[in-house]
Amino acid sequence: MTTLRLVIHAPTPEALDRGIRNLANFRRDQPDAEVELVVTGTAVRRAIALELDDPALRVCANSIATQMADVPADWETVPAAVSYLAQRQMHGWAYFRA
């Protein structure tokens, strides 16, 4: 059986708040699934303010630069979220915009 894989995209502060709830709900309902929360745009500053610490977190390096934000060194970044999201979908991940 194929593992269920979901990528949740949060591009705004409000979307990030929803995405965090979506992430928790998805994990509770699908404990064996793989899930990632990709943060872009203005949601980067919200993630910093919340001091997110989750292995599912992926932060767009382009958005970090655009927002002129300093993110924790241990956060996993992706060079360009638009490409990352497209690649994930190409490899069978479901996309969900928070």
Coordinates of C-alpha atoms in Angstrom, one line a residue:
M1 CA 0.0 0.0 0.0
T2 CA 1.2 3.5 -0.8
T3 CA 1.9 5.9 2.0
L4 CA -0.4 8.9 2.2
R5 CA 1.8 12.1 1.7
L6 CA 0.5 15.6 2.1
V7 CA 2.1 19.0 1.7
I8 CA 0.3 21.9 3.4
H9 CA 1.1 25.4 2.0
A10 CA 0.8 28.4 4.2
P11 CA 1.5 31.7 2.4
T12 CA 0.0 34.2 4.9
P13 CA -0.1 34.6 8.7
E14 CA -3.8 33.5 8.7
A15 CA -3.0 30.5 6.5
L16 CA -0.2 29.5 8.8
D17 CA -2.5 29.5 11.8
R18 CA -4.9 27.3 9.9
G19 CA -2.0 25.2 8.6
I20 CA -0.8 24.4 12.1
R21 CA -4.3 23.2 13.0
N22 CA -4.5 21.3 9.7
L23 CA -1.2 19.6 10.5
A24 CA -2.3 18.5 14.0
N25 CA -5.7 17.2 12.7
F26 CA -4.0 15.4 9.8
R27 CA -1.5 13.7 12.1
R28 CA -4.2 12.7 14.5
D29 CA -6.3 11.2 11.7
Q30 CA -3.4 9.8 9.6
P31 CA -0.6 8.8 12.1
D32 CA 1.3 6.8 9.5
A33 CA 1.2 9.5 6.8
E34 CA 4.0 11.8 5.8
V35 CA 3.2 15.5 6.0
E36 CA 5.1 18.8 5.5
L37 CA 4.1 22.4 6.2
V38 CA 5.6 24.7 3.7
V39 CA 5.7 28.4 4.8
T40 CA 6.0 31.2 2.3
G41 CA 5.5 34.9 2.0
T42 CA 4.3 36.9 4.9
A43 CA 3.7 33.7 6.9
V44 CA 7.5 33.5 7.5
R45 CA 7.3 36.3 10.1
R46 CA 4.4 34.7 11.8
A47 CA 6.3 31.4 12.0
I48 CA 9.2 33.2 13.6
A49 CA 6.9 34.9 16.1
L50 CA 5.4 31.6 17.0
E51 CA 8.8 30.0 17.4
L52 CA 7.7 27.0 15.5
D53 CA 9.6 23.8 16.2
D54 CA 8.2 21.0 14.1
P55 CA 10.1 18.5 11.9
A56 CA 7.4 19.0 9.2
L57 CA 8.3 22.7 8.8
R58 CA 9.8 23.8 5.5
V59 CA 10.5 27.5 4.9
C60 CA 11.0 29.2 1.5
A61 CA 14.5 30.8 1.3
N62 CA 13.2 33.3 -1.3
S63 CA 10.5 34.4 1.2
I64 CA 13.0 34.6 4.0
A65 CA 15.1 37.0 1.8
T66 CA 12.0 39.0 0.7
Q67 CA 10.8 39.4 4.2
M68 CA 14.4 40.2 5.4
A69 CA 13.8 37.7 8.2
D70 CA 16.2 35.8 10.4
V71 CA 15.0 32.3 11.0
P72 CA 16.4 29.7 13.4
A73 CA 19.4 27.9 12.0
D74 CA 17.8 24.5 12.6
W75 CA 14.8 25.3 10.4
E76 CA 14.8 23.4 7.1
T77 CA 14.6 25.7 4.1
V78 CA 13.8 25.1 0.5
P79 CA 15.3 27.4 -2.2
A80 CA 12.0 28.2 -3.9
A81 CA 8.7 27.0 -2.5
V82 CA 7.0 27.2 -5.9
S83 CA 9.5 24.6 -7.3
Y84 CA 9.4 22.5 -4.1
L85 CA 5.6 22.3 -4.1
A86 CA 5.6 21.4 -7.8
Q87 CA 8.2 18.7 -7.3
R88 CA 6.3 17.2 -4.3
Q89 CA 3.2 17.0 -6.4
M90 CA 5.1 15.4 -9.3
H91 CA 6.3 12.7 -6.8
G92 CA 2.7 11.9 -5.6
W93 CA 2.3 14.2 -2.7
A94 CA -1.2 15.8 -2.3
Y95 CA -1.3 19.6 -2.1
F96 CA -3.4 21.5 0.4
R97 CA -3.5 25.2 0.8
A98 CA -4.2 26.2 4.3

